[in-house]
Short mmCIF file of C-alpha atoms and ligand atoms in Angstrom, two decimals:
data_model
loop_
_atom_site.label_atom_id
_atom_site.label_comp_id
_atom_site.label_asym_id
_atom_site.label_seq_id
_atom_site.Cartn_x
_atom_site.Cartn_y
_atom_site.Cartn_z
CA MET A 1 -106.36 -9.31 4.14
CA GLN A 2 -107.89 -12.67 3.30
CA THR A 3 -108.78 -14.85 6.29
CA ASN A 4 -109.65 -18.54 6.60
CA PHE A 5 -111.52 -19.04 9.85
CA THR A 6 -114.03 -21.87 10.11
CA LEU A 7 -117.66 -21.17 10.96
CA ALA A 8 -117.10 -22.84 14.33
CA GLN A 9 -114.21 -20.47 15.08
CA LEU A 10 -116.32 -17.46 14.10
CA GLY A 11 -118.90 -18.56 16.66
CA ASP A 12 -116.51 -17.10 19.25
CA SER A 13 -117.30 -13.37 19.40
CA ALA A 14 -113.64 -12.47 20.08
CA VAL A 15 -112.49 -14.36 16.97
CA ALA A 16 -115.29 -12.81 14.90
CA GLU A 17 -114.20 -9.35 16.05
CA SER A 18 -110.56 -10.08 15.20
CA GLU A 19 -111.52 -11.45 11.79
CA LYS A 20 -113.24 -8.14 10.97
CA ILE A 21 -110.10 -6.26 12.00
CA LEU A 22 -107.79 -8.56 10.00
CA ARG A 23 -109.90 -8.13 6.88
CA SER A 24 -109.55 -4.35 7.04
CA CYS A 25 -105.73 -4.49 6.65
CA VAL A 26 -104.68 -3.90 3.03
CA HIS A 27 -100.94 -4.69 3.60
CA CYS A 28 -99.93 -1.18 2.49
CA GLY A 29 -97.17 -0.88 5.11
CA PHE A 30 -97.77 2.82 5.90
CA CYS A 31 -97.73 1.86 9.58
CA LEU A 32 -94.15 0.55 9.50
CA ALA A 33 -92.44 3.93 9.63
CA THR A 34 -94.32 4.96 12.78
CA CYS A 35 -93.64 1.75 14.73
CA PRO A 36 -90.76 2.24 17.20
CA THR A 37 -89.92 -1.47 17.38
CA TYR A 38 -89.67 -1.72 13.58
CA VAL A 39 -87.60 1.47 13.37
CA LEU A 40 -85.25 0.12 16.05
CA LEU A 41 -84.98 -3.53 14.97
CA GLY A 42 -85.67 -3.30 11.22
CA ASP A 43 -87.46 -6.66 11.27
CA GLU A 44 -90.83 -6.96 9.51
CA LEU A 45 -91.91 -9.42 12.23
CA ASP A 46 -91.52 -6.58 14.74
CA SER A 47 -93.70 -4.24 12.68
CA PRO A 48 -97.48 -3.78 12.96
CA ARG A 49 -98.04 -5.49 9.59
CA GLY A 50 -95.77 -8.39 10.57
CA ARG A 51 -97.55 -8.80 13.90
CA ILE A 52 -100.95 -8.71 12.19
CA TYR A 53 -99.84 -11.59 9.91
CA GLN A 54 -98.53 -13.60 12.85
CA ILE A 55 -101.69 -13.01 14.91
CA LYS A 56 -103.86 -14.06 11.96
CA ASP A 57 -101.85 -17.26 11.55
CA MET A 58 -101.92 -18.00 15.29
CA LEU A 59 -105.68 -17.47 15.60
CA GLU A 60 -106.55 -19.37 12.41
CA ARG A 61 -104.54 -22.40 13.49
CA ASP A 62 -106.12 -22.20 16.94
CA ARG A 63 -103.06 -23.81 18.51
CA PRO A 64 -100.87 -22.77 21.43
CA ALA A 65 -98.91 -19.70 20.42
CA PRO A 66 -95.34 -20.63 19.37
CA ASP A 67 -92.32 -19.01 21.08
CA SER A 68 -91.38 -17.01 17.97
CA VAL A 69 -94.81 -15.33 17.73
CA VAL A 70 -94.95 -14.68 21.47
CA ARG A 71 -91.59 -12.90 21.29
CA HIS A 72 -92.79 -10.48 18.60
CA ILE A 73 -96.14 -9.83 20.31
CA ASP A 74 -94.36 -9.25 23.64
CA ARG A 75 -92.12 -6.66 21.99
CA CYS A 76 -95.13 -4.55 20.93
CA LEU A 77 -95.21 -1.46 23.17
CA THR A 78 -98.97 -0.89 22.70
CA CYS A 79 -98.11 2.71 21.86
CA LEU A 80 -100.75 2.56 19.08
CA ALA A 81 -98.68 4.88 16.86
CA CYS A 82 -99.48 2.48 13.99
CA MET A 83 -103.20 3.26 14.33
CA THR A 84 -102.59 6.96 13.76
CA THR A 85 -101.11 6.37 10.30
CA CYS A 86 -103.24 3.48 9.06
CA PRO A 87 -105.35 4.70 6.10
CA SER A 88 -107.61 1.68 6.44
CA GLY A 89 -108.55 2.26 10.08
CA VAL A 90 -107.25 -1.11 11.29
CA ASP A 91 -108.19 -1.52 14.95
CA TYR A 92 -104.79 -2.89 15.96
CA MET A 93 -105.45 -2.24 19.67
CA HIS A 94 -108.27 -4.76 19.96
CA LEU A 95 -106.43 -7.25 17.75
CA VAL A 96 -103.28 -7.27 19.87
CA ASP A 97 -105.40 -7.38 23.06
CA HIS A 98 -107.06 -10.55 21.77
CA ALA A 99 -103.67 -11.97 20.75
CA ARG A 100 -102.25 -11.37 24.23
CA ALA A 101 -105.21 -13.06 25.88
CA HIS A 102 -104.79 -16.02 23.48
CA VAL A 103 -101.07 -16.22 24.32
CA GLU A 104 -101.81 -16.10 28.05
CA ARG A 105 -104.35 -18.93 27.70
CA THR A 106 -102.41 -21.22 25.38
CA HIS A 107 -98.69 -20.61 25.79
CA THR A 108 -96.54 -21.95 28.62
CA ARG A 109 -93.76 -19.49 29.36
CA VAL A 110 -90.50 -20.43 31.04
CA TRP A 111 -90.85 -20.40 34.84
CA HIS A 112 -88.91 -17.18 35.48
CA ASP A 113 -91.03 -15.35 32.88
CA ARG A 114 -94.21 -16.62 34.54
CA ALA A 115 -92.91 -15.61 37.97
CA LEU A 116 -91.97 -12.11 36.80
CA ARG A 117 -95.32 -11.52 35.09
CA ALA A 118 -97.23 -12.81 38.12
CA LEU A 119 -95.17 -10.49 40.33
CA LEU A 120 -95.88 -7.49 38.08
CA ALA A 121 -99.62 -8.26 38.09
CA PHE A 122 -99.57 -8.67 41.89
CA VAL A 123 -97.60 -5.50 42.65
CA LEU A 124 -98.06 -2.77 40.05
CA PRO A 125 -101.85 -2.23 40.18
CA TYR A 126 -101.82 -1.68 43.96
CA ARG A 127 -100.32 1.51 45.37
CA GLY A 128 -99.38 0.04 48.76
CA ARG A 129 -97.66 -2.99 47.27
CA PHE A 130 -95.91 -0.87 44.64
CA ARG A 131 -94.62 1.50 47.32
CA LEU A 132 -93.26 -1.44 49.33
CA ALA A 133 -91.65 -2.88 46.18
CA LEU A 134 -89.91 0.45 45.50
CA MET A 135 -88.61 0.49 49.08
CA GLY A 136 -87.34 -3.06 48.56
CA ALA A 137 -85.68 -1.97 45.31
CA TRP A 138 -84.01 0.90 47.14
CA LEU A 139 -82.64 -1.50 49.78
CA ALA A 140 -81.51 -3.99 47.10
CA ARG A 141 -79.52 -1.42 45.12
CA PRO A 142 -76.14 -2.32 46.67
CA LEU A 143 -76.70 -5.93 45.51
CA ALA A 144 -77.54 -4.96 41.92
CA SER A 145 -74.30 -6.30 40.45
CA ILE A 146 -75.03 -9.88 41.56
CA LEU A 147 -78.69 -9.92 40.45
CA PRO A 148 -79.94 -11.33 37.10
CA ALA A 149 -79.87 -8.80 34.24
CA ARG A 150 -83.66 -8.31 34.11
CA LEU A 151 -83.94 -7.58 37.82
CA ARG A 152 -80.94 -5.28 37.56
CA ALA A 153 -82.65 -3.36 34.74
CA MET A 154 -85.82 -3.03 36.84
CA LEU A 155 -83.83 -1.81 39.84
CA SER A 156 -82.22 0.87 37.71
CA LEU A 157 -85.70 2.28 36.95
CA ALA A 158 -86.67 2.66 40.61
CA PRO A 159 -86.59 6.32 41.71
CA ALA A 160 -83.87 7.38 44.14
CA ARG A 161 -86.46 9.08 46.36
CA ILE A 162 -89.95 7.77 47.12
CA ALA A 163 -92.49 10.54 47.68
CA ARG A 164 -94.93 10.43 50.62
CA PRO A 165 -98.54 9.43 49.81
CA SER A 166 -100.44 12.53 48.74
CA PRO A 167 -103.58 13.57 50.69
CA VAL A 168 -105.45 14.06 47.38
CA ASP A 169 -105.21 10.35 46.63
CA ARG A 170 -107.45 9.28 49.53
CA PRO A 171 -111.17 8.66 48.84
CA GLN A 172 -112.89 12.01 49.48
CA VAL A 173 -114.79 14.93 47.99
CA ILE A 174 -112.59 17.99 47.37
CA PRO A 175 -114.81 21.10 47.22
CA ALA A 176 -114.62 23.66 44.43
CA GLU A 177 -113.25 27.13 45.17
CA GLY A 178 -116.19 29.52 44.89
CA PRO A 179 -119.52 28.49 43.37
CA ARG A 180 -119.55 24.90 42.13
CA ARG A 181 -119.87 24.66 38.35
CA LYS A 182 -119.16 20.96 37.78
CA ARG A 183 -118.58 17.76 39.72
CA VAL A 184 -116.12 15.18 38.39
CA ALA A 185 -114.50 11.92 39.47
CA LEU A 186 -110.71 11.81 39.22
CA LEU A 187 -109.09 8.47 38.42
CA ASN A 188 -106.08 8.61 40.73
CA GLY A 189 -104.59 5.42 39.33
CA CYS A 190 -102.05 3.00 40.76
CA ALA A 191 -98.41 3.62 39.79
CA GLN A 192 -98.62 7.35 39.05
CA PRO A 193 -99.57 8.49 42.61
CA VAL A 194 -96.51 6.61 43.89
CA LEU A 195 -94.04 7.76 41.23
CA ALA A 196 -95.31 11.30 40.63
CA PRO A 197 -98.01 12.36 43.16
CA GLN A 198 -97.61 15.99 42.07
CA ILE A 199 -99.58 15.23 38.87
CA ASN A 200 -102.83 14.45 40.70
CA GLU A 201 -102.20 17.35 43.11
CA ALA A 202 -101.82 19.78 40.20
CA THR A 203 -104.93 18.36 38.51
CA VAL A 204 -106.97 18.88 41.68
CA ARG A 205 -105.66 22.46 42.09
CA LEU A 206 -106.50 23.31 38.49
CA LEU A 207 -110.00 21.83 38.64
CA THR A 208 -111.01 23.26 42.01
CA ARG A 209 -109.76 26.75 41.07
CA HIS A 210 -112.10 26.60 38.08
CA GLY A 211 -115.11 25.75 40.22
CA VAL A 212 -115.01 21.98 39.79
CA GLU A 213 -115.70 19.69 42.74
CA VAL A 214 -113.43 16.64 42.59
CA VAL A 215 -114.54 13.23 43.82
CA VAL A 216 -111.97 10.54 44.56
CA ALA A 217 -114.40 7.63 44.56
CA LYS A 218 -114.06 4.92 47.20
CA GLY A 219 -113.26 1.58 45.54
CA ALA A 220 -111.78 3.04 42.34
CA GLY A 221 -108.16 2.15 41.61
CA CYS A 222 -106.05 0.83 38.75
CA CYS A 223 -107.82 1.26 35.40
CA GLY A 224 -106.96 -2.37 34.52
CA ALA A 225 -104.49 -1.61 31.73
CA LEU A 226 -101.51 -3.19 33.47
CA THR A 227 -103.09 -6.63 33.79
CA HIS A 228 -104.94 -6.23 30.48
CA HIS A 229 -101.65 -5.76 28.65
CA LEU A 230 -100.26 -8.83 30.41
CA GLY A 231 -103.15 -10.80 28.88
CA LYS A 232 -104.65 -11.42 32.33
CA GLU A 233 -108.26 -10.78 31.37
CA ALA A 234 -109.95 -11.84 34.61
CA ALA A 235 -107.80 -9.50 36.74
CA ALA A 236 -108.31 -6.62 34.29
CA HIS A 237 -112.05 -7.25 34.30
CA ARG A 238 -112.13 -7.02 38.11
CA SER A 239 -110.44 -3.59 38.00
CA VAL A 240 -112.85 -2.35 35.32
CA VAL A 241 -115.91 -3.54 37.24
CA ALA A 242 -114.62 -2.00 40.50
CA ASN A 243 -114.12 1.41 38.85
CA VAL A 244 -117.48 1.37 37.10
CA ALA A 245 -119.19 0.44 40.39
CA ALA A 246 -117.36 3.22 42.29
CA TRP A 247 -118.23 5.87 39.70
CA SER A 248 -121.80 4.61 39.31
CA ALA A 249 -122.32 5.10 43.05
CA GLU A 250 -121.15 8.72 42.71
CA LEU A 251 -123.25 9.22 39.59
CA ALA A 252 -126.32 8.09 41.50
CA GLU A 253 -125.80 10.99 43.94
CA GLN A 254 -127.92 14.13 43.51
CA GLY A 255 -130.77 12.36 41.76
CA GLY A 256 -128.58 10.69 39.13
CA ALA A 257 -126.65 13.85 38.22
CA GLY A 258 -123.74 13.21 40.58
CA LEU A 259 -120.95 13.37 38.00
CA ASP A 260 -120.34 15.49 34.91
CA ALA A 261 -117.24 13.58 33.82
CA VAL A 262 -114.50 11.17 34.80
CA ILE A 263 -111.11 12.86 34.57
CA VAL A 264 -108.04 10.77 33.68
CA ASN A 265 -104.65 12.50 33.52
CA THR A 266 -102.61 9.48 32.36
CA SER A 267 -102.72 8.78 28.63
CA GLY A 268 -102.52 4.98 28.89
CA CYS A 269 -105.27 4.84 31.53
CA GLY A 270 -107.39 7.22 29.45
CA THR A 271 -107.19 4.88 26.46
CA THR A 272 -108.28 1.96 28.62
CA VAL A 273 -111.10 3.81 30.39
CA LYS A 274 -112.48 4.99 27.04
CA ASP A 275 -112.55 1.33 26.02
CA TYR A 276 -114.56 0.14 29.06
CA GLY A 277 -117.67 -0.25 26.89
CA PHE A 278 -115.82 -2.74 24.69
CA LEU A 279 -114.18 -4.53 27.62
CA LEU A 280 -117.59 -5.03 29.26
CA ARG A 281 -119.40 -5.95 26.01
CA ASP A 282 -120.15 -9.53 27.16
S1 LIG B 1 -98.60 -0.48 19.02
FE1 LIG B 1 -96.99 -2.03 18.70
S2 LIG B 1 -97.10 -2.42 16.48
FE2 LIG B 1 -98.17 -0.46 16.82
S3 LIG B 1 -96.60 1.14 16.56
FE3 LIG B 1 -96.63 0.64 18.76
S4 LIG B 1 -95.05 -0.95 19.01
FE4 LIG B 1 -95.52 -0.84 16.81
S1 LIG B 2 -101.14 0.81 7.57
FE1 LIG B 2 -103.01 -0.28 8.17
S2 LIG B 2 -103.71 -1.29 6.29
FE2 LIG B 2 -101.56 -0.69 5.95
S3 LIG B 2 -100.36 -2.53 6.58
FE3 LIG B 2 -100.49 -1.19 8.37
S4 LIG B 2 -102.28 -1.95 9.48
FE4 LIG B 2 -102.43 -2.79 7.40
#
């Protein structure tokens, strides 16, 4: 894809990175069939190729993102299915990340949108707050019919029963059964331990039975994906730095051989953690 950035624009490393990505797209459209929003809505603007065009236009003009573009970027699920079919290896993930950060910086959303996004960023990455919010949702259920449609939809997603906090999600070292073969850090995450604590419990059982000592590092928490996908770069960066610091402290144990791996059992968090090198590039 041809691009028309000025030299001054390319002085910004994020723009230079996006320009490289844009230039690798050959407009073939193979990605369209794998994009759930395109399959559902049938609108090119809600396809990966359509979004790539709109992001290119938005970044080249270097103006506040218009409502129409924001709508189509917001509808992207970040499922990255498009990347699996792209023959040209277009790095859509980093392009849409940059676009979201640009939208967050330059676009003024309507007040209720801003309030909802601020609430999500304040609540979801923190287990305690998320648990309280789910309890609030449970209490608010009888009032659902008089609430605005978006809040009603969110209430309908809240589980009917909220599980107790699991003991495996506290900072600790869980010893291996039998001789220790490996030592790993487990990313316990933020929303998953509240919604489905049995996943981390099963992971710990599996690992310890196979001779793996599991460390739940003090200070580690949300991987940062939730705020990152809201375009809130500073908040995401804080989560990334906190996790790296927590795992680095464990790594420094035993003469620098304190960890063999970091285990992530949530696909979205895994994608983000694998991208920490890129997120911390500056
Ligand atoms: S990441 Fe976005 S553009 Fe790509 S397939 Fe998923 S919804 Fe479509
Ligand atoms: S498949 Fe890849 S190269 Fe083809 S239009 Fe989609 S993003 Fe561009």
